[in-house]
PDB file of C-alpha atoms in Angstrom:
ATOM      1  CA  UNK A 168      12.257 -12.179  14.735  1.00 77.00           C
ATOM      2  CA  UNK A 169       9.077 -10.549  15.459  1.00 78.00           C
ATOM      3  CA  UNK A 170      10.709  -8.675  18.024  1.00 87.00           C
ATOM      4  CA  UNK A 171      13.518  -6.783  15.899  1.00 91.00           C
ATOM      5  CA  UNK A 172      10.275  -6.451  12.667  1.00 88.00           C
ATOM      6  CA  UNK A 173       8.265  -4.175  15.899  1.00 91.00           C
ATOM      7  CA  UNK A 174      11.319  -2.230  16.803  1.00 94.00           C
ATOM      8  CA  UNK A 175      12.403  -1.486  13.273  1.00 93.00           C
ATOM      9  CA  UNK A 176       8.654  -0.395  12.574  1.00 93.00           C
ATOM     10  CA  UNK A 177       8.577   1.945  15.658  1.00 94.00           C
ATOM     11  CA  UNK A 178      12.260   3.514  14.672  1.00 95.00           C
ATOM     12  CA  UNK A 179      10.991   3.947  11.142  1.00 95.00           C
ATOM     13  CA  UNK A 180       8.002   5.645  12.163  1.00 95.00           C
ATOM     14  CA  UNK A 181       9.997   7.944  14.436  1.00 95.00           C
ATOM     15  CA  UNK A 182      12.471   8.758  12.173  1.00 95.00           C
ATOM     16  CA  UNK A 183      10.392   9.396   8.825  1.00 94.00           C
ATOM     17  CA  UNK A 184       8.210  11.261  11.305  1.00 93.00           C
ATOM     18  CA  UNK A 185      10.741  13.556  12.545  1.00 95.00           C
ATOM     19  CA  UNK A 186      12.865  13.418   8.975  1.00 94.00           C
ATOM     20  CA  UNK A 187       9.166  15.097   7.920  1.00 91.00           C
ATOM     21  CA  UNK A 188       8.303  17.448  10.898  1.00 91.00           C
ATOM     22  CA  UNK A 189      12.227  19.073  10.151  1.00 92.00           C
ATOM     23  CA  UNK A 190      11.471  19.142   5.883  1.00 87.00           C
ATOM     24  CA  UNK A 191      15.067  17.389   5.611  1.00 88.00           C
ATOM     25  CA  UNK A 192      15.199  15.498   2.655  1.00 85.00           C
ATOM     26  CA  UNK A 193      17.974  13.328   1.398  1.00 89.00           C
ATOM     27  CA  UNK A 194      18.416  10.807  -1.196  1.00 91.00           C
ATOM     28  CA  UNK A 195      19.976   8.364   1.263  1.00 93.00           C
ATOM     29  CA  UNK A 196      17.512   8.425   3.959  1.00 93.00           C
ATOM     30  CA  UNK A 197      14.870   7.884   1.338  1.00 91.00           C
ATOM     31  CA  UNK A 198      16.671   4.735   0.255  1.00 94.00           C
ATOM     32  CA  UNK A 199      17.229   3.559   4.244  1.00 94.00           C
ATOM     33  CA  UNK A 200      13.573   4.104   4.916  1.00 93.00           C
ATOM     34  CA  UNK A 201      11.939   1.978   1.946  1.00 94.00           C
ATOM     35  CA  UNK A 202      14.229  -0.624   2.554  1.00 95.00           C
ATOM     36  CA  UNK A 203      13.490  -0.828   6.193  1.00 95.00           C
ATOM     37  CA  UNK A 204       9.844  -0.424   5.180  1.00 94.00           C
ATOM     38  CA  UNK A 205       9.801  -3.398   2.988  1.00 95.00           C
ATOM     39  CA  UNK A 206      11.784  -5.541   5.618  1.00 95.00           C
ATOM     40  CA  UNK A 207       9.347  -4.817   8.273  1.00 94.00           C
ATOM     41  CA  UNK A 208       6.196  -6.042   5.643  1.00 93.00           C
ATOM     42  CA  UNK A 209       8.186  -9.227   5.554  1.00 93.00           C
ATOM     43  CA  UNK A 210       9.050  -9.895   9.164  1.00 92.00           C
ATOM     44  CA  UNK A 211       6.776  -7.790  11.345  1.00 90.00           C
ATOM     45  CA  UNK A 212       3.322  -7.178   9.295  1.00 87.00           C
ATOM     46  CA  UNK A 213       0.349 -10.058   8.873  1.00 86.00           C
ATOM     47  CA  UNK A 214      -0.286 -10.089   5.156  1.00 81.00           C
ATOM     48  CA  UNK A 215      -3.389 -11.663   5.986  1.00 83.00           C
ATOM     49  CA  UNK A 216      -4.771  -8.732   8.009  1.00 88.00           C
ATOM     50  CA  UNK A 217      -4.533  -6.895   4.342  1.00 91.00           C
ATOM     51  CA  UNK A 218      -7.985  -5.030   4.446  1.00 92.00           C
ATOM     52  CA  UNK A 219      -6.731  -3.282   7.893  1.00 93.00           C
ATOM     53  CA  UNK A 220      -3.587  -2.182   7.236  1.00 92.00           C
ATOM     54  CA  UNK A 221      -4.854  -0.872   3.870  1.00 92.00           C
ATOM     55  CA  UNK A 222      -8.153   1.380   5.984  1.00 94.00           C
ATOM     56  CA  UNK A 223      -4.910   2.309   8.574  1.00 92.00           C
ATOM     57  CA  UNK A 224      -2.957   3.491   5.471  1.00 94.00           C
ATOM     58  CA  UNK A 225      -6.189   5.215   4.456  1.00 94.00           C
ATOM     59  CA  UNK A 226      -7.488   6.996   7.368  1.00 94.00           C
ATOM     60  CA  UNK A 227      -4.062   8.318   8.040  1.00 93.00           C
ATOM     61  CA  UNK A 228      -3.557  10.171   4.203  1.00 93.00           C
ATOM     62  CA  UNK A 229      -7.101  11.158   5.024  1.00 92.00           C
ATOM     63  CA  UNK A 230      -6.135  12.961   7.898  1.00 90.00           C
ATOM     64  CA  UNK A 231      -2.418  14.180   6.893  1.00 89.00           C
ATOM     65  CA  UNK A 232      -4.755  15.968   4.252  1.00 86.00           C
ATOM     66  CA  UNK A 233      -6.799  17.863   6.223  1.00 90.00           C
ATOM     67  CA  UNK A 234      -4.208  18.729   9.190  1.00 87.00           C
ATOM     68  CA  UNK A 235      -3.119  21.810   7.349  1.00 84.00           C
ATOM     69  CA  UNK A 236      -6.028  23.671   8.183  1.00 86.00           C
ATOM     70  CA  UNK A 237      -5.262  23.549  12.089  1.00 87.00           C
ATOM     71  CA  UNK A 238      -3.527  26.999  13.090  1.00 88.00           C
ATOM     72  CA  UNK A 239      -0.383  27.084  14.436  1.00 88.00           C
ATOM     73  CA  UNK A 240       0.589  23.861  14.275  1.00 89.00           C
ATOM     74  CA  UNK A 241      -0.827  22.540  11.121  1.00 88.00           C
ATOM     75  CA  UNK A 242       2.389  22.463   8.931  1.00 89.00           C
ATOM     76  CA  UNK A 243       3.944  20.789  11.617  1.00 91.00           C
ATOM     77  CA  UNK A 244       1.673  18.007  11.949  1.00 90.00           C
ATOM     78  CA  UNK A 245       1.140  17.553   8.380  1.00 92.00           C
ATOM     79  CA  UNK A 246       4.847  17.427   8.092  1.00 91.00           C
ATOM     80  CA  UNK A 247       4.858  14.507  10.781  1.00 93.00           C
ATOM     81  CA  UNK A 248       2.426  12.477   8.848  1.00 93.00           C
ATOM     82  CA  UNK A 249       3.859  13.061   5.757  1.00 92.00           C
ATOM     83  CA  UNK A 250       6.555  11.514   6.919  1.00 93.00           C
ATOM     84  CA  UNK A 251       4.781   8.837   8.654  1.00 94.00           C
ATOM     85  CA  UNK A 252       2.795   7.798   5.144  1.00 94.00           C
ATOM     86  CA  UNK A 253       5.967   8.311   3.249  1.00 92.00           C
ATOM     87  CA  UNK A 254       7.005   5.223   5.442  1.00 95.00           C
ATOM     88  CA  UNK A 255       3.985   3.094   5.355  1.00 95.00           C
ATOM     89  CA  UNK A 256       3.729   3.137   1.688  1.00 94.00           C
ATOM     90  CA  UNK A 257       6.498   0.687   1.295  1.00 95.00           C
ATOM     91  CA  UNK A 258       5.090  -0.900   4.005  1.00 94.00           C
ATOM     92  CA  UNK A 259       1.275  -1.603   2.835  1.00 95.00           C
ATOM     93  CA  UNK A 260       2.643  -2.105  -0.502  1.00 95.00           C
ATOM     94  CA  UNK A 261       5.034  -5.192   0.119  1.00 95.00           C
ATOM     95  CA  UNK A 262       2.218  -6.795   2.388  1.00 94.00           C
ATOM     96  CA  UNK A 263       0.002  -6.367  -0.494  1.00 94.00           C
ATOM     97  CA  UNK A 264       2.127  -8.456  -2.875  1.00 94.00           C
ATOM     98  CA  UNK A 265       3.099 -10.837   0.039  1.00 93.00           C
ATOM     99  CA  UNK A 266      -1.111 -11.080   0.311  1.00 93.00           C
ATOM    100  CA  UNK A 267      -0.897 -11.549  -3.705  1.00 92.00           C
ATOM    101  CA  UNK A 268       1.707 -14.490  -3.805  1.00 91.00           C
ATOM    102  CA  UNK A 269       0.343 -16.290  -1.256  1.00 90.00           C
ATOM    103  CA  UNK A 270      -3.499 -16.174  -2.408  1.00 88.00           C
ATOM    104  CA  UNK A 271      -2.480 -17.018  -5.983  1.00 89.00           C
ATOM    105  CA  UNK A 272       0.215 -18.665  -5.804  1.00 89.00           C
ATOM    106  CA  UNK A 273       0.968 -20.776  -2.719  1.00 83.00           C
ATOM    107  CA  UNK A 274      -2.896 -21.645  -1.847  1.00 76.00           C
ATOM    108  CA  UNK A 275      -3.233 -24.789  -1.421  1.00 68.00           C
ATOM    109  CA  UNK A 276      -6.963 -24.675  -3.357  1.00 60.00           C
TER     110      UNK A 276
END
């Protein structure tokens, strides 16, 4: 299971990527991409590794910020990452609740 949670990560990274790099934006896709986002926090992401994915999630708005500034190619790569972060946020948000129920409500404390 593993398995199909890395590939669906790597095609949703791809595609929200490229979906971002073109500007094409459609309601559908939107929909598609949270849901596979959400799917891969349950199967393919450690909920326990919380406090990296969340500095990942970080760095990489960080630097989809400041990629404008980078001539020629700037709006390209900030499209790309926009993308890419438009992806995660499903992502590092279901692990953080999945983090949340277990801690508070499964813990065996």
């Amino acid at each position: 299971m593993k398995s199909i949670g890395k590939w669906l990560y790597l095609l949703g990274i791809l595609v929200a990527g490229i979906v971002g790099l073109l500007g094409f934006s459609a309601t559908w896709l939107t929909i598609i991409l949270v849901l596979v986002g959400i799917l891969v926090a349950i199967i393919f992401v450690d909920s326990d590794d919380i406090v990296n994915i969340g500095i990942r999630y970080l760095v990489l708005a960080a630097v989809h910020g400041v990629l404008d500034a980078i001539p020629a190619v700037g709006p390209y790569l900030t499209g790309f990452f926009g993308g890419v972060l438009a992806f995660m946020g499903p992502v590092v948000l279901t692990a953080l609740v999945i983090y949340f129920i277990r801690k508070y409500f499964f813990s065996q404390e």
